[in-house]
mmCIF file of C-alpha atoms in Angstrom:
data_model
loop_
_atom_site.group_PDB
_atom_site.id
_atom_site.type_symbol
_atom_site.label_atom_id
_atom_site.label_comp_id
_atom_site.label_asym_id
_atom_site.label_seq_id
_atom_site.Cartn_x
_atom_site.Cartn_y
_atom_site.Cartn_z
ATOM 1 C CA VAL G 18 -3.770 19.728 -11.441
ATOM 2 C CA PRO G 19 -2.772 16.070 -11.079
ATOM 3 C CA THR G 20 -4.057 14.114 -8.099
ATOM 4 C CA ARG G 21 -1.752 12.573 -5.512
ATOM 5 C CA ASP G 22 -2.454 9.096 -6.955
ATOM 6 C CA GLU G 23 -1.521 10.282 -10.452
ATOM 7 C CA VAL G 24 1.727 11.799 -9.204
ATOM 8 C CA LEU G 25 2.653 8.677 -7.231
ATOM 9 C CA GLY G 26 1.748 6.462 -10.168
ATOM 10 C CA SER G 27 3.792 8.502 -12.618
ATOM 11 C CA LEU G 28 6.839 8.311 -10.341
ATOM 12 C CA ILE G 29 6.577 4.672 -9.313
ATOM 13 C CA ALA G 30 5.239 2.913 -12.431
ATOM 14 C CA PRO G 31 8.244 3.462 -14.722
ATOM 15 C CA VAL G 32 10.638 2.138 -12.092
ATOM 16 C CA ALA G 33 8.454 -0.816 -11.091
ATOM 17 C CA GLU G 34 7.886 -1.811 -14.735
ATOM 18 C CA HIS G 35 11.593 -2.618 -14.956
ATOM 19 C CA GLY G 36 11.293 -5.093 -12.091
ATOM 20 C CA THR G 37 12.640 -2.783 -9.427
ATOM 21 C CA THR G 38 11.086 -3.051 -5.982
ATOM 22 C CA VAL G 39 9.863 0.281 -4.681
ATOM 23 C CA LEU G 40 9.510 0.706 -0.937
ATOM 24 C CA LEU G 41 6.959 3.331 0.000
ATOM 25 C CA ALA G 42 6.168 3.956 3.658
ATOM 26 C CA SER G 43 2.843 5.445 4.686
ATOM 27 C CA HIS G 44 0.443 5.382 7.589
ATOM 28 C CA GLU G 45 -2.489 5.752 5.182
ATOM 29 C CA LEU G 46 -3.058 2.593 3.144
ATOM 30 C CA THR G 47 -6.028 4.146 1.376
ATOM 31 C CA GLU G 48 -3.783 6.889 0.018
ATOM 32 C CA ILE G 49 -1.322 4.538 -1.663
ATOM 33 C CA GLU G 50 -3.199 1.320 -2.470
ATOM 34 C CA SER G 51 -3.993 2.446 -6.021
ATOM 35 C CA VAL G 52 -0.277 2.483 -6.907
ATOM 36 C CA LEU G 53 0.853 -0.777 -5.319
ATOM 37 C CA ASP G 54 0.370 -4.437 -6.066
ATOM 38 C CA HIS G 55 1.907 -5.864 -2.878
ATOM 39 C CA VAL G 56 1.685 -4.634 0.686
ATOM 40 C CA ALA G 57 3.665 -5.347 3.846
ATOM 41 C CA ILE G 58 2.327 -4.159 7.181
ATOM 42 C CA LEU G 59 4.556 -3.676 10.198
ATOM 43 C CA ARG G 60 3.377 -3.390 13.781
ATOM 44 C CA GLY G 61 5.867 -2.578 16.486
ATOM 45 C CA GLY G 62 8.707 -3.117 14.027
ATOM 46 C CA ARG G 63 7.546 -6.653 13.187
ATOM 47 C CA LEU G 64 6.107 -7.883 9.916
ATOM 48 C CA VAL G 65 2.474 -8.874 10.486
ATOM 49 C CA LEU G 66 1.243 -9.145 6.901
ATOM 50 C CA ALA G 67 2.804 -9.427 3.449
ATOM 51 C CA ASP G 68 0.682 -10.253 0.418
ATOM 52 C CA ARG G 69 -0.699 -9.030 -2.885
ATOM 53 C CA MET G 70 -3.097 -6.118 -2.526
ATOM 54 C CA ASP G 71 -5.940 -8.071 -4.155
ATOM 55 C CA ALA G 72 -5.439 -10.941 -1.681
ATOM 56 C CA VAL G 73 -5.528 -8.505 1.237
ATOM 57 C CA HIS G 74 -8.794 -7.044 -0.047
ATOM 58 C CA ALA G 75 -10.282 -10.517 -0.524
ATOM 59 C CA ARG G 76 -9.199 -11.599 2.945
ATOM 60 C CA PHE G 77 -10.274 -8.531 4.858
ATOM 61 C CA ARG G 78 -12.934 -6.980 2.585
ATOM 62 C CA ARG G 79 -12.791 -3.940 4.820
ATOM 63 C CA VAL G 80 -9.542 -2.841 6.407
ATOM 64 C CA THR G 81 -9.655 -0.384 9.263
ATOM 65 C CA LEU G 82 -6.349 0.918 10.535
ATOM 66 C CA VAL G 83 -6.351 2.009 14.151
ATOM 67 C CA GLY G 84 -3.509 3.809 15.775
ATOM 68 C CA GLU G 85 -2.475 6.793 17.773
ATOM 69 C CA PRO G 86 -2.904 10.179 16.077
#
């Protein structure tokens, strides 16, 4: 049985390889970070961060998302 990351990767990779931007919304960054190379984070409908995933990791080393359940 394929993992969630494998399924996402198999759906997104072929489209992204052709230069198409794929917008994927999630509240769980850890669930999708393996399939993306850029991330944009919105808070209250406003863009608060947009960068390459590797730059986000380098900048924040540990990212903890806090929000209402």
